[in-house]
XYZ file of C-alpha atoms in Angstrom:
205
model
C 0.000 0.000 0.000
C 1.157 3.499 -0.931
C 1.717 6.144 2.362
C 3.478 9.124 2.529
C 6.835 9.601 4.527
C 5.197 11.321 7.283
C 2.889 8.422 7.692
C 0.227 10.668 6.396
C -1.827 9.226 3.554
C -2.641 5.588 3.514
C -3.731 4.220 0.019
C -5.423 1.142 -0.996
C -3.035 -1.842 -2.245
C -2.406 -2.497 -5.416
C -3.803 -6.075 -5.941
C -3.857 -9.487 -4.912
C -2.364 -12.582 -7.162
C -2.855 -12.337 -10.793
C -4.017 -15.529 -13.003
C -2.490 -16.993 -16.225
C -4.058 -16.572 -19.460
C -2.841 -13.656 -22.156
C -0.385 -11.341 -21.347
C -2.077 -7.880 -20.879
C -1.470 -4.507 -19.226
C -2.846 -3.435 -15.890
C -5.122 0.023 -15.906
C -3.187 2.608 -14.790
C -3.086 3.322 -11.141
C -3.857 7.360 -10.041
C -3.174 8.492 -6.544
C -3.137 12.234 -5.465
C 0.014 13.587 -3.663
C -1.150 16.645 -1.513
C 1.538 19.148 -1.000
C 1.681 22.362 0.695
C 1.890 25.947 -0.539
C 4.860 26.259 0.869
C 6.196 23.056 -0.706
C 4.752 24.060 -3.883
C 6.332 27.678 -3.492
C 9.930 26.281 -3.078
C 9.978 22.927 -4.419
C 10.593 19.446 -2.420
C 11.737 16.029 -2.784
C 8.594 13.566 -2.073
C 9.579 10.014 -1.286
C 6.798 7.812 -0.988
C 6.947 3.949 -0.159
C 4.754 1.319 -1.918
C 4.168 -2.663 -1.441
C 4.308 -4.282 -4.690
C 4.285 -7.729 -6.061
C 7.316 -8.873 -7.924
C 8.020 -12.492 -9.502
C 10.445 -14.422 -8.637
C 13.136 -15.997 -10.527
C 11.133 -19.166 -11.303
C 9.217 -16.903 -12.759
C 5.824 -18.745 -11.289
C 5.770 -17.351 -7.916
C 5.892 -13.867 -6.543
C 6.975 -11.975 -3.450
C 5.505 -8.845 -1.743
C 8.741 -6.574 -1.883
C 8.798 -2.762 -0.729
C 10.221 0.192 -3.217
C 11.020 3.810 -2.215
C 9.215 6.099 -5.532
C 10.767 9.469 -5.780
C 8.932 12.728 -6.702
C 10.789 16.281 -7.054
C 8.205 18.694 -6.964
C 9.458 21.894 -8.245
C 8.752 25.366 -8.201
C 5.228 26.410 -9.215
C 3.548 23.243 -9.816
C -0.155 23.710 -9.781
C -3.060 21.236 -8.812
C -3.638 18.665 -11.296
C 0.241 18.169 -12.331
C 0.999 14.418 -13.444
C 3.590 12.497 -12.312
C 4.010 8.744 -13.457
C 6.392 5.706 -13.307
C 5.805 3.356 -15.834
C 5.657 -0.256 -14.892
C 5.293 0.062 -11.219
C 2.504 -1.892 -10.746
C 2.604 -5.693 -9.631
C 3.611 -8.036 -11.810
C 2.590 -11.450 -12.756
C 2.578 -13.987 -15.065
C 1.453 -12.891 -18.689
C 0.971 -9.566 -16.976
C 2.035 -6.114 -18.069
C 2.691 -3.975 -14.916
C 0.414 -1.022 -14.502
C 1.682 2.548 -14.358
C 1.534 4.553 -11.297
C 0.644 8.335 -11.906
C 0.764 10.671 -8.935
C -1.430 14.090 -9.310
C -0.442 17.243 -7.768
C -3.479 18.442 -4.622
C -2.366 21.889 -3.107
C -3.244 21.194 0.730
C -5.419 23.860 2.438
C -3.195 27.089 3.371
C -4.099 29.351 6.743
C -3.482 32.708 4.928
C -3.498 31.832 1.444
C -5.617 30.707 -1.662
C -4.234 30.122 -4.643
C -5.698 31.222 -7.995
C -3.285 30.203 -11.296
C -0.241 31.754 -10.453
C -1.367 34.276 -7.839
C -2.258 33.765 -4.111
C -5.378 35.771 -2.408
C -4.987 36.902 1.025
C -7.903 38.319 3.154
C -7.168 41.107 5.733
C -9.426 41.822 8.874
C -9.534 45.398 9.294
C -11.874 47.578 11.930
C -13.891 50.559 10.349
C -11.753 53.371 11.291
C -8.905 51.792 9.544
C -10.980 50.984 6.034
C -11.894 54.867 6.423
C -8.668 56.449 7.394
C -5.665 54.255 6.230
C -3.590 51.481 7.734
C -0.048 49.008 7.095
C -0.764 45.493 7.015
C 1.793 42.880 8.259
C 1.742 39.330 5.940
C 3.856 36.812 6.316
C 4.765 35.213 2.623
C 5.515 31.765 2.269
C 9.119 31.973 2.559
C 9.133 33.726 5.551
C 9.539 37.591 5.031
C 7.171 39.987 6.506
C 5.710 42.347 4.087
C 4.706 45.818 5.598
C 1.741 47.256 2.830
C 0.599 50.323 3.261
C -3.435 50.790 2.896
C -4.168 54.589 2.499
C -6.823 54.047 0.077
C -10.436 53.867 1.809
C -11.357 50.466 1.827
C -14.934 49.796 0.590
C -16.173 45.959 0.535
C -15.303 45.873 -3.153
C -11.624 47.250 -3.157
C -8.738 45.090 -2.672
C -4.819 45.496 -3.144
C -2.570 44.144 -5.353
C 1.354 43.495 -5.027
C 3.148 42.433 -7.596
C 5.575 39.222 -7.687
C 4.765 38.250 -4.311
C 2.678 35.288 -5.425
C 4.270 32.086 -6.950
C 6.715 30.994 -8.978
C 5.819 30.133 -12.714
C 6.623 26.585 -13.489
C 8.453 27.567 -16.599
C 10.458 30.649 -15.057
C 10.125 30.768 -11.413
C 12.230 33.634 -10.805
C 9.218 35.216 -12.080
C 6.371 35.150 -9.772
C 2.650 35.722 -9.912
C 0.765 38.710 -7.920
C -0.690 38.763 -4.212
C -4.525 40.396 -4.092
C -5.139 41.638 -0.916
C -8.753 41.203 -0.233
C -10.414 43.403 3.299
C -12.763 42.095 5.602
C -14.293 44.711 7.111
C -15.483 45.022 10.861
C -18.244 47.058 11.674
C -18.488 48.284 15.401
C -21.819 46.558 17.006
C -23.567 49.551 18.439
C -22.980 53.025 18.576
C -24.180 55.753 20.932
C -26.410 58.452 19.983
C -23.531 61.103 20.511
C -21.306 59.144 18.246
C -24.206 59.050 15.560
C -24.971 62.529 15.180
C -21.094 63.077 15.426
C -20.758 60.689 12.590
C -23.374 61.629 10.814
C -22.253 65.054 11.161
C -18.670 64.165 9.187
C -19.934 61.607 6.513
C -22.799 63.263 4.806
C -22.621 64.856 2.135
C-alpha cells in the first residue's frame, strides 16, 4: 500500500495474485500527492513507499517486496500536475505492470488561496482603519514579513494588489505571480447616539 513519509496518507493496495491466461497490461493506477503551498512555493523532494508484487526468478511465484518512488516537486507546480512511473505496478505472469501516476493536490493554506499563479490573502480590518488608512503585516511563504501600506479607503469591493509576491511560474520561477489583498471589514456593534450625530455630522454629504 502506498503512504506518505510522514505516515500521512494511507492508500489502498495495489492487488492481490494475478491468473495466467494472455499477457495484458494493468489500468493505470492514479493516486493524489497533496503538498503544501509552501512546498509548492519552493519545491521538495517527495519520497513515498509502496508494497508491490514482484516475480520471482522461477518466474511462477511472486513476493511482496517494498520500493522507495521518488517525486521532485518543483517550483510552481499547480493542482492537477501528473507524475508517473511506468511499470510500477505488480507483476505477474502474462501480466504487463500497470503505471503509477501521482497528481499534484495543493493542501489547504491558513493565509493563502491560490488562484493560477497568484495567491489571495484576506485582511481583517476595523472601520476606522478601512476609512482612514492602515499598514498590514503578511507573512509570505518563505518567511519575510511584508509591511503594505493601505491609504486608500477600503470599501467591501476594493482590494490590493502586489506584484511578484505570489508564486513561482513553473516555466520561469524567478518570475512570480501577484498577491490580491482582499479586506474584511469590521463594523463596530452599536454606537451611541452622541457618536451618531457626530458621525453623521462628518460623513454626509
Amino acid at each position: 500500500e502506498f503512504f506518505a513519509e510522514d505516515g500521512s496518507e494511507v492508500l489502498l493496495p495495489f492487488g492481490g495474485p494475478r491468473g495466467r491466461g494472455a499477457l495484458r497490461r494493468d489500468p493505470p493506477i492514479v493516486r493524489d500527492l497533496y503538498v503544501s503551498l509552501e512546498d509548492l512555493f519552493h519545491g521538495c523532494t517527495k519520497k513515498i513507499k509502496i508494497s508491490r508484487r514482484v516475480m520471482n526468478e522461477d518466474g511462477q511465484t511472486s513476493t511482496i517486496r517494498d520500493k522507495i518512488l521518488t517525486i521532485d516537486v518543483q517550483p510552481g507546480w499547480k493542482r492537477g500536475t501528473r507524475i508517473t512511473f511506468e511499470k510500477e505496478g505488480d507483476q505477474g505472469p502474462n501480466v504487463i505492470p500497470a503505471d503509477i501516476t501521482f497528481v499534484v493536490q495543493e493542501k489547504i493554506h491558513p493565509r493563502f488561496k491560490r488562484i493560477d499563479n497568484n495567491l489571495l490573502y484576506v485582511a481583517t480590518i476595523p472601520l476606522s482603519k478601512a476609512l482612514t488608512g492602515c499598514t498590514l503585516d503578511v507573512w509570505t511563504l518563505d518567511g519575510r514579513l511584508l509591511n503594505i501600506p493601505i491609504n486608500d479607503i477600503v470599501d467591501p469591493k476594493y482590494y490590493k494588489m502586489v506584484p511578484g509576491e505570489g508564486m513561482p511560474l513553473a516555466q520561469d520561477p524567478q518570475h512570480k505571480g501577484d498577491l490580491y489583498i482582499y479586506f474584511d471589514i469590521i463594523f463596530p456593534k452599536r454606537l451611541s447616539p452622541e457618536v451618531k450625530t457626530l458621525l453623521r455630522s462628518i460623513l454626509q454629504p
